[in-house]
GROMACS .gro file of C-alpha atoms in nm:
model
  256
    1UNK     CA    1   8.757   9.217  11.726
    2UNK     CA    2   9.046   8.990  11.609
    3UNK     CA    3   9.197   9.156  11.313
    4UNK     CA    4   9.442   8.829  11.267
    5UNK     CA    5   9.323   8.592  10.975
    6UNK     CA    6   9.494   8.284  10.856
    7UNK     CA    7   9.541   8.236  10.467
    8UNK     CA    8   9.667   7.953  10.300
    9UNK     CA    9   9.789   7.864  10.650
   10UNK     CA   10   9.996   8.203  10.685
   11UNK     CA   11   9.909   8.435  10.951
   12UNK     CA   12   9.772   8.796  10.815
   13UNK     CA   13   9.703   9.105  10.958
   14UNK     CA   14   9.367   9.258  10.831
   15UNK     CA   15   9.516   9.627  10.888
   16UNK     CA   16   9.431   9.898  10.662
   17UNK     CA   17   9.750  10.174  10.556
   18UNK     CA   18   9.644  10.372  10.870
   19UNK     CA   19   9.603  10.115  11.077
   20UNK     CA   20   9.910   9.959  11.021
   21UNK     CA   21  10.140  10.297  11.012
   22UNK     CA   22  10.009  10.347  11.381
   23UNK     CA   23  10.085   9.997  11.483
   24UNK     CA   24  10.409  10.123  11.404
   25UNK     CA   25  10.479  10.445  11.567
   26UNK     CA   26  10.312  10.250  11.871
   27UNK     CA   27  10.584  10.032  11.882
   28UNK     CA   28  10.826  10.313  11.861
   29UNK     CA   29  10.656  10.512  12.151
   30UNK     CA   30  10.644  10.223  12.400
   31UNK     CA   31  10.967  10.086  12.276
   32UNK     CA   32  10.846   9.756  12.118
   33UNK     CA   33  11.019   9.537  11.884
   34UNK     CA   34  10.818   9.472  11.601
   35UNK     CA   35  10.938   9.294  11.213
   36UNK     CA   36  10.672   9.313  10.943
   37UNK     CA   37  10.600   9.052  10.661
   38UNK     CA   38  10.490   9.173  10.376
   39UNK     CA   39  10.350   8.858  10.151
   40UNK     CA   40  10.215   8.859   9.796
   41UNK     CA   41  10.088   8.606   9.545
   42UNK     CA   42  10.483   8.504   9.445
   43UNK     CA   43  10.568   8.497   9.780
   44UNK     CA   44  10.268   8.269   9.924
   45UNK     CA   45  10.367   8.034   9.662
   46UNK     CA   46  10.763   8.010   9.720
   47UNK     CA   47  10.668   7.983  10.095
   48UNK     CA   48  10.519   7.677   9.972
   49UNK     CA   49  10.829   7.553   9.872
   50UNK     CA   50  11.100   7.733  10.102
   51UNK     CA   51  11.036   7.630  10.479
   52UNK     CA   52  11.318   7.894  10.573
   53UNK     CA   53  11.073   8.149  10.400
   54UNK     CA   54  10.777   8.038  10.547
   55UNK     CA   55  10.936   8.049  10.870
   56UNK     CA   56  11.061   8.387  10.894
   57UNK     CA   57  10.753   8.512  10.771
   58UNK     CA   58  10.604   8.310  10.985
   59UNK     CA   59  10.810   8.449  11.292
   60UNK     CA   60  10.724   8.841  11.193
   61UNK     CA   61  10.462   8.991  11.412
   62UNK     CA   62  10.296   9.216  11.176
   63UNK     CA   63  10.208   9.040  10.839
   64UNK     CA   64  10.065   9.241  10.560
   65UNK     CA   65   9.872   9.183  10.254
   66UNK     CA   66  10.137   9.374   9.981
   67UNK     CA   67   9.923   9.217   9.716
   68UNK     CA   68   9.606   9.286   9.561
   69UNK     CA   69   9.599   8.925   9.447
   70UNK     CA   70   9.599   8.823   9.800
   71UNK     CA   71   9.316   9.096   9.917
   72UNK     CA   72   9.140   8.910   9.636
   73UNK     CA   73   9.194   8.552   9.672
   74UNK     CA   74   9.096   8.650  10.093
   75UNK     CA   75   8.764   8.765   9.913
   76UNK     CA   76   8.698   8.466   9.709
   77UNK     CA   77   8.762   8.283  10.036
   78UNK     CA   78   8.580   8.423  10.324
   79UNK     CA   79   8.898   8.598  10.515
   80UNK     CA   80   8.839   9.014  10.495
   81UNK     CA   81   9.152   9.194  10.437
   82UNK     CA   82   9.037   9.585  10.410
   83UNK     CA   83   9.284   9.685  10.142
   84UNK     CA   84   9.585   9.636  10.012
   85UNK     CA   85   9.887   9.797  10.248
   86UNK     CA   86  10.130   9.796   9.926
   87UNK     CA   87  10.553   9.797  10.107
   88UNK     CA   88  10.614  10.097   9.927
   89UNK     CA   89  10.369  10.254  10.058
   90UNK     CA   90  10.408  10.227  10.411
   91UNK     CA   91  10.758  10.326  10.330
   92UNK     CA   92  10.718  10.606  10.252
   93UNK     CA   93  10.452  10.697  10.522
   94UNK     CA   94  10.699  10.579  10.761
   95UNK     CA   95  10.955  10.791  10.640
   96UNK     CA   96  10.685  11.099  10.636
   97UNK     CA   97  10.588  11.015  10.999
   98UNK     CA   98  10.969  10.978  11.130
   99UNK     CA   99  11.030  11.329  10.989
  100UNK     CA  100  10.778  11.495  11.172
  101UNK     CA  101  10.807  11.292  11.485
  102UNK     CA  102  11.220  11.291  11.447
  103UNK     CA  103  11.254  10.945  11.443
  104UNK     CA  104  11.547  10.800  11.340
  105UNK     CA  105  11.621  10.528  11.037
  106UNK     CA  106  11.836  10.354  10.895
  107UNK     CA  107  11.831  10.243  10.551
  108UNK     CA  108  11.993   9.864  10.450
  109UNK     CA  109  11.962   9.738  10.092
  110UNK     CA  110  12.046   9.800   9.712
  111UNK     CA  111  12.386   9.819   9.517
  112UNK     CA  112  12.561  10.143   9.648
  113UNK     CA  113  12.515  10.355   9.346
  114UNK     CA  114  12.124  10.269   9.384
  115UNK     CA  115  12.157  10.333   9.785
  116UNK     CA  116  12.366  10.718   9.694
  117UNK     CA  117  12.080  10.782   9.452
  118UNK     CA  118  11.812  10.673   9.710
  119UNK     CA  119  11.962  10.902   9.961
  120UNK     CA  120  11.961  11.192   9.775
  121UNK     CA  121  11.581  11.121   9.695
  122UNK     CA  122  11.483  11.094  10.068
  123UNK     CA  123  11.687  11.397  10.101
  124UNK     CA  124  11.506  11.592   9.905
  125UNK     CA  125  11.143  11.479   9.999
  126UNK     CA  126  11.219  11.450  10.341
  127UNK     CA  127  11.464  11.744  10.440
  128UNK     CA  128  11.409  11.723  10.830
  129UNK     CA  129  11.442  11.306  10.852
  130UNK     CA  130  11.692  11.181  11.070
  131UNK     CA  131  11.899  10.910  10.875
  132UNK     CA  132  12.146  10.720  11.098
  133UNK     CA  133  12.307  10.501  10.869
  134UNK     CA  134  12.304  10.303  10.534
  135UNK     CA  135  12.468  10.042  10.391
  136UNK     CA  136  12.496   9.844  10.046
  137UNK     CA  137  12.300   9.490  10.025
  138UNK     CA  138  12.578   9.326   9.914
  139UNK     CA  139  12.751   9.154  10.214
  140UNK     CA  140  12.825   8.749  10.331
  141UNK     CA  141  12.636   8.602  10.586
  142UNK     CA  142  12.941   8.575  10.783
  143UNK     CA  143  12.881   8.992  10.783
  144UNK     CA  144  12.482   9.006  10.911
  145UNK     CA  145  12.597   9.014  11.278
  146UNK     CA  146  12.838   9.293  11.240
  147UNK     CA  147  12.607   9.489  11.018
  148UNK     CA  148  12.326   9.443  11.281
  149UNK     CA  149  12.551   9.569  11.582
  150UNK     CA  150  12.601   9.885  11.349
  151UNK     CA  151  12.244   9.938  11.272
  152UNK     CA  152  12.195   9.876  11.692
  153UNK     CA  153  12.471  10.171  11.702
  154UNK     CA  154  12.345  10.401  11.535
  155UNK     CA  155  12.052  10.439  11.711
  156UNK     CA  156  11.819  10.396  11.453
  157UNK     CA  157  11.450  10.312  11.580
  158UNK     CA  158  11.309  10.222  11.240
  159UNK     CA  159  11.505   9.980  10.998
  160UNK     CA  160  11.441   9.971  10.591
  161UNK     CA  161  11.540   9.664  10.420
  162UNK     CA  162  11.572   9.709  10.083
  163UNK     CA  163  11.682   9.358   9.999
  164UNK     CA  164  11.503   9.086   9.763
  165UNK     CA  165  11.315   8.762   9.894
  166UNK     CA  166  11.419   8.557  10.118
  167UNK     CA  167  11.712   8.724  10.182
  168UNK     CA  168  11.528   9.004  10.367
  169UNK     CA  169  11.323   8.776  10.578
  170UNK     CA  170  11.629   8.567  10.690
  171UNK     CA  171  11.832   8.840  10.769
  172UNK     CA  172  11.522   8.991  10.992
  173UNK     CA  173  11.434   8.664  11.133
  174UNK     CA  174  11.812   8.611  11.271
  175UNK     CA  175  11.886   8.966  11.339
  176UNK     CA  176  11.597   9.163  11.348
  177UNK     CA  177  11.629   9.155  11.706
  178UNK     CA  178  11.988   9.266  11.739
  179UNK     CA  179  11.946   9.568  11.552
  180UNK     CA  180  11.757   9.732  11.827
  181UNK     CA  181  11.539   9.846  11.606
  182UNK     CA  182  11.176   9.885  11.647
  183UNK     CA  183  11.015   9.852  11.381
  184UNK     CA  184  11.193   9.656  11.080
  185UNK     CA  185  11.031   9.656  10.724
  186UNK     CA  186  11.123   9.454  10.445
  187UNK     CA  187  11.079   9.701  10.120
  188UNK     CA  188  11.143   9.474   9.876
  189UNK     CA  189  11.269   9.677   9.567
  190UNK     CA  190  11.167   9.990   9.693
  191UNK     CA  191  11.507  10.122   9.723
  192UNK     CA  192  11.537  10.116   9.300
  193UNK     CA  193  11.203  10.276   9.263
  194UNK     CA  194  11.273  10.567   9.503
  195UNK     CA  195  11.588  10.599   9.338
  196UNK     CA  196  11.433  10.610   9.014
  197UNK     CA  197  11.576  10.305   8.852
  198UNK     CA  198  11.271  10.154   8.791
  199UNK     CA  199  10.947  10.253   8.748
  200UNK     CA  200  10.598  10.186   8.944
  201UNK     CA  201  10.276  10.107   8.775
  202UNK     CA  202  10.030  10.411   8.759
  203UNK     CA  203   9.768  10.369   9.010
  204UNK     CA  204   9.532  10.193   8.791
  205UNK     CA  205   9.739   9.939   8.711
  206UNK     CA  206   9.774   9.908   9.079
  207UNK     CA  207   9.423   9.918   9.135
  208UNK     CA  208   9.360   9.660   8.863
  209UNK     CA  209   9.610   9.427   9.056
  210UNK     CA  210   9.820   9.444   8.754
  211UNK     CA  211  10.165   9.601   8.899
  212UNK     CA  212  10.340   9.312   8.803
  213UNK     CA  213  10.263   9.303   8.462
  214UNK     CA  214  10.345   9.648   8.450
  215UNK     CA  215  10.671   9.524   8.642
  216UNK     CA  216  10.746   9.232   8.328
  217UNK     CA  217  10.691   9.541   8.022
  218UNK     CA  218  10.995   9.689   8.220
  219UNK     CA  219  11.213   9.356   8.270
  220UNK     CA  220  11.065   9.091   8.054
  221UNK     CA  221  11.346   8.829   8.025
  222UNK     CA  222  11.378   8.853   8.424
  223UNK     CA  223  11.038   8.882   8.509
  224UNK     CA  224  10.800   8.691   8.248
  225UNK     CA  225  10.871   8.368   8.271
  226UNK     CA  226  10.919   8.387   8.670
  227UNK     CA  227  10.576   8.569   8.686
  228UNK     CA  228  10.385   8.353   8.486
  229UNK     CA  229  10.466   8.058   8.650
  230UNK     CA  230  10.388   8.193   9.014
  231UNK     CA  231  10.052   8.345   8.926
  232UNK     CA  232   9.961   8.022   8.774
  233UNK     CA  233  10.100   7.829   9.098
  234UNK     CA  234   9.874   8.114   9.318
  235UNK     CA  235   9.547   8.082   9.107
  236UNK     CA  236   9.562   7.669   9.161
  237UNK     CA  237   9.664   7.716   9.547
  238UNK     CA  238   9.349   7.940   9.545
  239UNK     CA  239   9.107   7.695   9.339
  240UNK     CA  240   9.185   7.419   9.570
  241UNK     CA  241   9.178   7.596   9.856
  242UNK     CA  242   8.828   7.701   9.787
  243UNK     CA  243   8.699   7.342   9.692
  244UNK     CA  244   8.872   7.256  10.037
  245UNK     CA  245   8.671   7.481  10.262
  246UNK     CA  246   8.338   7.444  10.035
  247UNK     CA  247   8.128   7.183  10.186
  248UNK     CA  248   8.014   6.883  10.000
  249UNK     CA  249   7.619   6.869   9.923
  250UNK     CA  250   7.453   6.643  10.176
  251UNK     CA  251   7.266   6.332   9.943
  252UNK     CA  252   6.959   6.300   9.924
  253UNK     CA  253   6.780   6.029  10.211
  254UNK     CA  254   6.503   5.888   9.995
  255UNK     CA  255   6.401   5.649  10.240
  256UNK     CA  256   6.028   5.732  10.479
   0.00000   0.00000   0.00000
């Protein structure tokens, strides 16, 4: 059965949390190169208007629903997405599952005072993990290929972004690659919840699809105005979108 499902002409992967963690170790085991996308309402829409955006994600060759707005809106039009496989939490199962199986990571993303506090998180929740480097997000472009021949250096088999869109996709779309990684994952702002700068949503706020409302409370002169205007942009894309792939009623043929 194909589990690949296109949505608003992007691409998706209808993988559940297991499914998806196992794609990954997969790729690990046989030594695949593999770059998630994670995509939710915001980002479908400023893919919409950034073609470098839409392109990475695009390029990636696992794409993920990371919003339950988009598990929705795949509802509402006839494309099945089992659940919603949040970033954060395939994170952290990926982090779980490269303790046990001693894989190693690396970890790229966050001021450095975010990345220390991070560290020591990790450190205590996974003792036995294998981390083979870090490094601040906070570099020039002129940087990305020196930065990716360290991550290829160290070894590490899974790579952690913890950088903001579309920085993140860029820099895995033109580098992914060179890192030698084999599985690279975009986190988003992960790295500042697992570091305990800011909070995440309590579960039913999560299952209410409400996480970034949750996520304005917390930063409401960076967040409201940007979030309003994207979930109003995602609703339309999804109204016409559905009046696109409803048919038209035949009319009536009154003539015998």
């Amino acid at each position: 059965m194909n589990s690949r499902h296109s949505l608003f002409g992007v691409t998706l992967d209808a993988l559940t949390m297991d499914e998806s963690v196992r794609r990954c170790l997969d790729a690990v085991r046989r030594g695949e190169q593999i770059e998630i996308g994670m995509v939710n309402a915001a980002k479908l829409v400023n893919m919409r208007r950034d073609p470098r955006l839409a392109a990475a994600v695009g390029g990636c060759d696992l794409v993920l629903a990371d919003g339950q707005a988009v598990v929705w809106a795949g509802r509402v039009l006839g494309v099945r997405l089992p659940e919603r496989v949040a970033g954060i939490d395939l994170f952290m199962r990926l982090l779980a599952a490269a303790e046990t199986a001693d894989i190693p990571v690396y970890l790229l993303g966050a001021r450095q005072d975010v990345l220390e506090m991070m560290l020591r998180q990790i450190s205590d929740r996974f003792p036995e993990l294998r981390v083979a480097g870090s490094r601040n997000g906070y570099f020039e472009d002129s940087d990305q290929e020196a930065i990716a021949d360290a991550i290829a250096a160290s070894g590490a088999r899974l790579l952690f972004l913890g950088m903001t869109s579309p920085k993140k996709e860029i820099f895995t779309a033109a580098h992914g690659k060179r890192t030698g990684a084999h599985v690279v994952h975009g986190v988003g702002g992960s790295f500042d919840i697992l570091a305990g700068i800011t909070k995440r949503a309590p579960l039913v706020w999560q299952r209410m699809g409400l996480e970034w409302f949750y996520r304005t409370l917390q930063e409401p002169r960076r967040l409201g105005k940007r979030y309003l205007t994207t979930n109003a942009a995602f609703l339309l894309m999804t109204v016409r979108e559905l009046i696109h792939r409803t048919p038209s009623a035949p009319s009536a043929n009154r003539s015998h």
